[in-house]
Structures are given as structure tokens and as C-alpha cells.
Amino acid sequence: MPETVTFGRWPEMIRIADDRAELHVSTQFGPRILGANLLEAPNLMYQFPPETEPDGYRFYGGHRLWIAPESRELSMQPENEPVAVRHGEQSVQLTAPTDTNGFTKSLVIAARGDGQFVVTHGLTYSGEAPRTVAPWALSMLVAGTRVVFPQPEYVSHESDVLPNRPLVTWGYTDLSDPRWTWHPALASLQQSPTRTPQKIGTYLAEGWAAAIGHGQLLLKTFGALAGSGAGVQDPTQIYPDMGCNFETFTNGDMIEIESLGPKATVTAGSALIHEERWLIASAKDLPSAPVQLREALAALADRLRD
């Protein structure tokens, strides 16, 4: 059963835990997940230092729900008010006040046991004018963490001449930066405290990505397309940012693992749902070689979807 606790400098946080892992969720702002870790292990979620402008947008850190495509008007609505809380047996629902654009954000967080959690993101719209948006789930993770994500199955030029995935860059993306590692099986981005920001986006039909750091694994599944082959994009869905359902960003303080839902045009009364499934586990027995690491993580992702 979720319980109310003090977590760091935050009072009235909700702790959701099983016999392996725990999450800490804010009630006085957000909703935000500000803690995610194995029991007795360091928190993987990055937290911003105390803010000096409490009435404006505050990042806080941790895991949040944003609205894509990114804009100050839609994405950066202040979320500094208490959230409505509804408890379940092994779950909690947190609903923020409706913002000035008519969007009401919610998180439903359910513990499944064995370090597994389901995080369901909800966007309900009550505005007058239709808007085309997508739900966007972002987790800020602490320094020293590495984000890894699968590459499509490698095939020869003779067997397939068509592209199999977008690779989207930003103005500050530098693919020669040594924090990137590119392998036919797996790609990764390593956080470093002495480097400038980096970001890429792509479409992961495999529907999973992971963060590894401080002896722990945070594996996420999201938007996997049943029956799709690796690298095959569903032509009926249009994703933000030139076709991305996954993005990763880093700066000198933290690294993000991000998933996005497809774009949809919402009218008054519309609701969008975006689900992530999380596994928090020990990383000590994970293989280091890219092929074997991809196989191990893919097997965990398959079990997480069950």
C-alpha cells in the first residue's frame, strides 16, 4: 500500500515500493516521480537545486509528463500546485490542476512486484480550439548514468536498400562527441559533467530503452507495436520531432531518457494515454559487450510487457 513519507527536502511524498525497489512521488506539485531506485541504493532520479522563482515553470527534476512538440506555451506550464491524490491497493493516481491551455495531466503509478512498475500518463483536454499534440514522458537521471537503446537488425546493402529508421538531430548535436557509442546492435549516450548538451531522437519499433548507472538498471518499455519488425514504423501513426518515439538528452548535470506517443488532434473532452513500464534491477550481472547486452535487455523488456 502506498504510504506518505518525507523524502529528502520534500514533505508529503508518496512512497510506492515492493520487496526490491521503490518510487517516491510528489503531492505538493507536479505530478513528479522524484525517486526511483533499488531498496538501500542511491536514487537514480536527478533533482534540481531549490528554485528562486516559485511562481514560474520549475523543472524540479525526476520524471514528468510534458506535451510535444516542445514549446514554452504548451510544454512549460507551471506545475507548482498540489495534485489530487487517489490511492489504490498497490497504486496511486495523481492529477494536476488544469493548466491555462485546458490540459489536465495525470500519472497513475502501479507496483507489479519484482521491481516492476506501470506508469500511465494521461492528458485530458477541455479547451475550445482543437490542438495537435502528443504525450511526452521524460526522466531526468543523475550524473554518471548511461542511456542505451537498440539498433535495427543489421542487414547487408544487397538484401535491403531502403531506410529503416529516422535519426533526428538538434542544432547542438555533435555525433563525433565521445559520449556517443554506436554499434550495429546497440547505441548509447554517457553523461559527463564536463561536456556541452547533446540530444538525438529516433523511432524505436523495439519499444524499449534503458539507463545504467550506480550499479542499477532502469529499463523502460513504451509504445511497442505488436507484430512489427525491428525498425518498422507504423504508417498510421505520426510522431513528433520528425518521427521520434524516443529521445535522449544530456548536459553537465544529468541525462534524460524520453518516450513519446503519437500525435493526435484533441478537442474538448479528448483524452490521450501513454504507458511506460519500468523495471528497476541490479546492473552488476549485465554483460558489457553490445550484442550480449542488447540480448539481455531485450529479454527483460519482453518479460516486462507480459
CSV table of C-alpha atoms in Angstrom, one decimal, residues 206 208 219 221 277 295-306:
chain,number,residue,atom,x,y,z
A,206,GLU,CA,11.5,-2.4,-30.5
A,208,TRP,CA,12.4,-0.2,-25.1
A,219,LEU,CA,14.6,-0.4,-18.2
A,221,THR,CA,9.1,-0.3,-22.4
A,277,ARG,CA,6.5,0.0,-17.9
A,295,GLU,CA,20.0,-9.6,-26.0
A,296,ALA,CA,19.8,-9.4,-22.2
A,297,LEU,CA,17.9,-6.1,-22.2
A,298,ALA,CA,15.5,-7.3,-24.9
A,299,ALA,CA,14.7,-10.4,-22.9
A,300,LEU,CA,14.0,-8.3,-19.8
A,301,ALA,CA,11.8,-6.0,-21.9
A,302,ASP,CA,9.8,-9.0,-23.3
A,303,ARG,CA,9.2,-10.1,-19.7
A,304,LEU,CA,8.2,-6.6,-18.6
A,305,ARG,CA,5.5,-6.4,-21.3
A,306,ASP,CA,3.8,-9.7,-20.0
